[in-house]
CSV table of C-alpha atoms in Angstrom, one decimal:
chain,number,residue,atom,x,y,z
A,813,ALA,CA,83.9,110.2,113.1
A,814,GLN,CA,84.7,110.4,109.3
A,815,THR,CA,87.7,108.7,108.1
A,816,VAL,CA,89.3,108.9,104.6
A,817,THR,CA,91.5,106.0,103.2
A,818,GLN,CA,93.8,106.3,100.7
A,819,SER,CA,94.8,102.7,99.9
A,820,GLN,CA,98.0,103.1,98.0
A,821,PRO,CA,101.0,104.8,99.7
A,822,GLU,CA,102.8,104.9,96.5
A,823,MET,CA,102.0,105.1,92.8
A,824,SER,CA,104.2,105.0,89.3
A,825,VAL,CA,103.3,106.2,86.3
A,826,GLN,CA,105.2,107.1,83.0
A,827,GLU,CA,105.3,110.5,81.1
A,828,ALA,CA,102.0,110.6,79.0
A,829,GLU,CA,100.3,107.7,80.7
A,830,THR,CA,97.3,107.9,82.9
A,831,VAL,CA,97.1,107.0,86.4
A,832,THR,CA,94.1,106.8,89.0
A,833,LEU,CA,94.6,107.4,92.8
A,834,SER,CA,91.8,105.7,95.0
A,835,CYS,CA,90.1,107.1,97.8
A,836,THR,CA,87.3,106.0,99.7
A,837,TYR,CA,85.6,107.8,103.0
A,838,ASP,CA,83.2,106.7,105.8
A,839,THR,CA,80.4,109.3,106.5
A,840,SER,CA,76.7,109.3,107.5
A,841,GLU,CA,76.4,112.7,106.2
A,842,SER,CA,74.7,113.5,103.3
A,843,ASP,CA,75.7,116.9,102.1
A,844,TYR,CA,79.5,117.1,102.1
A,845,TYR,CA,82.5,118.2,99.9
A,846,LEU,CA,85.4,116.4,98.4
A,847,PHE,CA,89.0,117.4,97.5
A,848,TRP,CA,92.2,116.2,96.3
A,849,TYR,CA,95.3,118.7,97.0
A,850,LYS,CA,98.8,118.2,95.3
A,851,GLN,CA,101.8,118.7,97.7
A,852,PRO,CA,105.0,118.7,95.6
A,853,PRO,CA,108.3,117.9,97.1
A,854,SER,CA,109.3,121.1,99.4
A,855,ARG,CA,106.6,123.4,97.9
A,856,GLN,CA,102.9,124.3,98.7
A,857,MET,CA,100.1,122.0,98.9
A,858,ILE,CA,97.7,123.4,96.3
A,859,LEU,CA,93.9,122.5,95.5
A,860,VAL,CA,93.4,120.0,92.4
A,861,ILE,CA,89.6,119.5,92.3
A,862,ARG,CA,86.7,119.7,94.1
A,863,GLN,CA,83.5,117.8,94.1
A,864,GLU,CA,80.1,118.7,95.8
A,865,ALA,CA,78.4,115.5,97.0
A,866,TYR,CA,75.0,116.8,95.7
A,867,LYS,CA,76.4,117.0,92.0
A,868,GLN,CA,76.1,113.5,90.1
A,869,GLN,CA,78.2,114.9,87.3
A,870,ASN,CA,82.3,114.4,88.1
A,871,ALA,CA,84.0,117.2,87.9
A,872,THR,CA,86.9,117.9,85.8
A,873,GLU,CA,90.1,120.1,85.8
A,874,ASN,CA,91.8,119.9,82.4
A,875,ARG,CA,93.8,116.5,82.8
A,876,PHE,CA,92.5,115.7,86.1
A,877,SER,CA,89.2,114.2,86.8
A,878,VAL,CA,87.3,112.4,89.5
A,879,ASN,CA,85.2,109.7,89.6
A,880,PHE,CA,82.8,109.9,92.3
A,881,GLN,CA,80.8,107.2,93.3
A,882,LYS,CA,78.6,108.3,96.2
A,883,ALA,CA,76.9,104.9,97.2
A,884,ALA,CA,80.1,103.5,97.3
A,885,LYS,CA,81.6,106.2,99.2
A,886,SER,CA,84.5,106.2,96.5
A,887,PHE,CA,86.5,109.1,95.2
A,888,SER,CA,89.1,108.6,92.7
A,889,LEU,CA,91.6,110.9,90.6
A,890,LYS,CA,92.3,110.3,87.1
A,891,ILE,CA,95.2,112.2,85.9
A,892,SER,CA,95.6,111.9,82.0
A,893,ASP,CA,98.8,112.6,80.0
A,894,SER,CA,100.9,112.5,83.2
A,895,GLN,CA,103.8,115.0,83.2
A,896,LEU,CA,107.0,115.3,85.5
A,897,GLY,CA,105.3,118.1,87.0
A,898,ASP,CA,102.5,116.0,88.2
A,899,ALA,CA,105.1,114.3,90.9
A,900,ALA,CA,103.9,115.0,94.1
A,901,MET,CA,102.0,113.8,97.2
A,902,TYR,CA,98.1,113.8,96.6
A,903,PHE,CA,95.7,113.9,99.6
A,904,CYS,CA,92.0,112.9,99.3
A,905,ALA,CA,90.0,115.4,101.9
A,906,TRP,CA,86.5,115.2,103.0
A,907,ALA,CA,84.8,118.1,104.2
A,908,GLY,CA,81.5,118.1,106.0
A,909,TYR,CA,79.6,120.8,108.1
A,910,SER,CA,82.5,121.7,110.1
A,911,THR,CA,85.3,119.3,109.8
A,912,LEU,CA,87.8,118.6,107.2
A,913,THR,CA,89.6,115.3,107.4
A,914,PHE,CA,92.5,114.4,105.2
A,915,GLY,CA,93.6,110.9,104.1
A,916,LYS,CA,97.5,109.7,104.6
A,917,GLY,CA,98.3,110.6,101.0
A,918,THR,CA,99.4,108.9,98.3
A,919,MET,CA,103.2,109.8,96.6
A,920,LEU,CA,103.0,109.8,92.7
A,921,LEU,CA,106.2,108.9,90.9
A,922,VAL,CA,106.6,110.2,87.2
A,923,SER,CA,109.1,108.3,85.2
A,924,PRO,CA,110.3,109.9,81.8
B,498,GLU,CA,105.2,136.6,96.3
B,499,THR,CA,103.3,133.4,97.4
B,500,GLY,CA,99.8,134.2,99.0
B,501,VAL,CA,100.6,132.5,102.5
B,502,THR,CA,103.9,132.8,103.7
B,503,GLN,CA,105.7,130.9,106.7
B,504,THR,CA,109.0,131.6,108.5
B,505,PRO,CA,111.4,129.8,109.5
B,506,ARG,CA,111.3,127.3,106.5
B,507,HIS,CA,113.4,124.9,108.8
B,508,LEU,CA,113.8,125.3,112.8
B,509,VAL,CA,116.0,123.1,115.2
B,510,MET,CA,115.4,123.3,118.9
B,511,GLY,CA,116.4,121.5,121.9
B,512,MET,CA,113.4,120.7,124.2
B,513,THR,CA,114.0,123.4,126.6
B,514,ASN,CA,113.9,126.1,124.1
B,515,LYS,CA,111.2,128.6,123.2
B,516,LYS,CA,110.6,129.4,119.7
B,517,SER,CA,107.9,130.9,117.3
B,518,LEU,CA,106.8,129.8,114.0
B,519,LYS,CA,105.2,132.9,111.8
B,520,CYS,CA,102.5,132.8,109.0
B,521,GLU,CA,101.2,135.5,106.9
B,522,GLN,CA,98.4,135.8,104.2
B,523,HIS,CA,98.4,138.2,101.7
B,524,LEU,CA,95.0,137.2,100.4
B,525,GLY,CA,92.8,138.9,102.4
B,526,HIS,CA,91.1,136.2,104.0
B,527,ASN,CA,89.0,135.9,107.1
B,528,ALA,CA,90.1,132.2,108.4
B,529,MET,CA,93.4,130.8,109.3
B,530,TYR,CA,94.9,127.6,110.5
B,531,TRP,CA,97.6,125.4,111.7
B,532,TYR,CA,98.2,121.9,110.8
B,533,LYS,CA,100.7,119.3,111.7
B,534,GLN,CA,101.8,117.0,108.9
B,535,SER,CA,103.7,114.1,110.0
B,536,ALA,CA,105.2,111.2,107.9
B,537,LYS,CA,102.6,108.6,107.2
B,538,LYS,CA,100.0,110.2,109.0
B,539,PRO,CA,96.8,112.3,107.8
B,540,LEU,CA,97.2,115.9,108.6
B,541,GLU,CA,96.1,117.0,111.9
B,542,LEU,CA,94.5,120.0,112.5
B,543,MET,CA,95.7,121.9,115.2
B,544,PHE,CA,94.2,125.5,115.9
B,545,VAL,CA,91.6,127.5,113.7
B,546,TYR,CA,91.0,131.2,113.9
B,547,SER,CA,88.1,133.1,112.2
B,548,LEU,CA,88.4,136.7,112.5
B,549,GLU,CA,91.3,136.6,115.0
B,550,GLU,CA,89.2,134.7,117.5
B,551,ARG,CA,89.8,131.0,118.3
B,552,VAL,CA,87.4,128.8,117.0
B,553,GLU,CA,88.8,125.2,117.7
B,554,ASN,CA,91.5,123.7,119.3
B,555,ASN,CA,91.8,120.1,118.9
B,556,SER,CA,93.1,118.8,122.1
B,557,VAL,CA,96.6,120.2,121.4
B,558,PRO,CA,99.0,120.2,124.2
B,559,SER,CA,99.9,123.2,126.1
B,560,ARG,CA,103.5,123.3,125.0
B,561,PHE,CA,101.8,124.9,121.8
B,562,SER,CA,100.4,128.3,122.0
B,563,PRO,CA,98.9,130.0,119.0
B,564,GLU,CA,98.5,133.8,118.5
B,565,CYS,CA,96.6,135.6,116.0
B,566,PRO,CA,97.3,139.4,116.1
B,567,ASN,CA,95.3,140.1,113.4
B,568,SER,CA,93.6,138.7,110.1
B,569,SER,CA,96.9,138.6,108.2
B,570,HIS,CA,99.1,137.2,110.7
B,571,LEU,CA,99.4,133.8,113.1
B,572,PHE,CA,102.1,132.7,115.2
B,573,LEU,CA,102.6,129.3,116.8
B,574,HIS,CA,104.7,129.6,119.8
B,575,LEU,CA,106.7,126.5,121.2
B,576,HIS,CA,108.2,125.6,124.3
B,577,THR,CA,109.7,122.4,126.2
B,578,LEU,CA,108.8,120.7,123.2
B,579,GLN,CA,109.3,116.5,122.7
B,580,PRO,CA,111.1,114.8,120.1
B,581,GLU,CA,107.9,113.1,118.7
B,582,ASP,CA,106.7,116.9,117.9
B,583,SER,CA,109.3,117.0,115.3
B,584,ALA,CA,107.2,117.4,112.1
B,585,LEU,CA,106.0,119.9,109.1
B,586,TYR,CA,103.5,122.7,110.5
B,587,LEU,CA,101.6,124.0,107.7
B,588,CYS,CA,99.6,127.0,108.0
B,589,ALA,CA,96.7,127.6,106.1
B,590,SER,CA,93.9,130.2,105.4
B,591,SER,CA,90.5,130.5,103.6
B,592,GLN,CA,88.3,133.1,102.6
B,593,ASP,CA,86.0,132.7,105.2
B,594,LEU,CA,85.6,129.7,108.2
B,595,GLY,CA,83.8,126.9,106.5
B,596,VAL,CA,84.7,124.0,104.8
B,597,ALA,CA,83.3,124.3,101.4
B,598,GLY,CA,86.0,126.7,100.5
B,599,GLU,CA,89.5,126.2,99.2
B,600,LEU,CA,92.4,126.2,101.7
B,601,PHE,CA,95.4,128.0,100.9
B,602,PHE,CA,98.6,126.5,102.1
B,603,GLY,CA,101.9,128.1,103.0
B,604,GLU,CA,105.3,126.1,102.2
B,605,GLY,CA,105.5,124.8,105.8
B,606,SER,CA,108.1,125.0,108.8
B,607,ARG,CA,110.1,121.9,109.0
B,608,LEU,CA,110.5,121.4,112.7
B,609,THR,CA,113.2,119.1,114.5
B,610,VAL,CA,113.3,118.9,118.4
B,611,LEU,CA,116.3,117.4,119.6
């Protein structure tokens, strides 16, 4: 069975600083997708960024970028120039042929 | 108007009550999902519907009963629940069934079982 591990239950960052959230996964499949979802307090979970495993280039979306290390099965999320609105629970997710598996999440706190 | 709407947002029920959670998506998607979100646990997939047909049931107790009358609506009927069923229940939709696409989530229904 696939597993997704987010080893940081909580992270803190100051506004304008950079923070990296960690995610590792375990799979024997070669083709899959990886996602980071953001869940603000009492608001909808939304997709932040997606990475196809067959692509070597790391995905980026404005201030959000990933460091995808396929051999190490690592998929970290870097948030640059952090903003108060980035405060949320962040979930890493792995998707294979027919299964989507989420990690337990990392709560990101942003201070002024 | 949000793409996926869930009602009620909060629900408190006794173990002998019968209630229902409702989900409506306005995105024209073909697949809909129920997830259970408990504190400090990964999201648990409960049910998957594609074009109104149930395609997955992840060993969910029979006290949870899903219904998908059309591709825009999804219900979760609840009866004789247990306190450990207290959680945030999330509805999601996607354009088609499959894991490559983006999931669109509702805000969730916070369920408390007394």
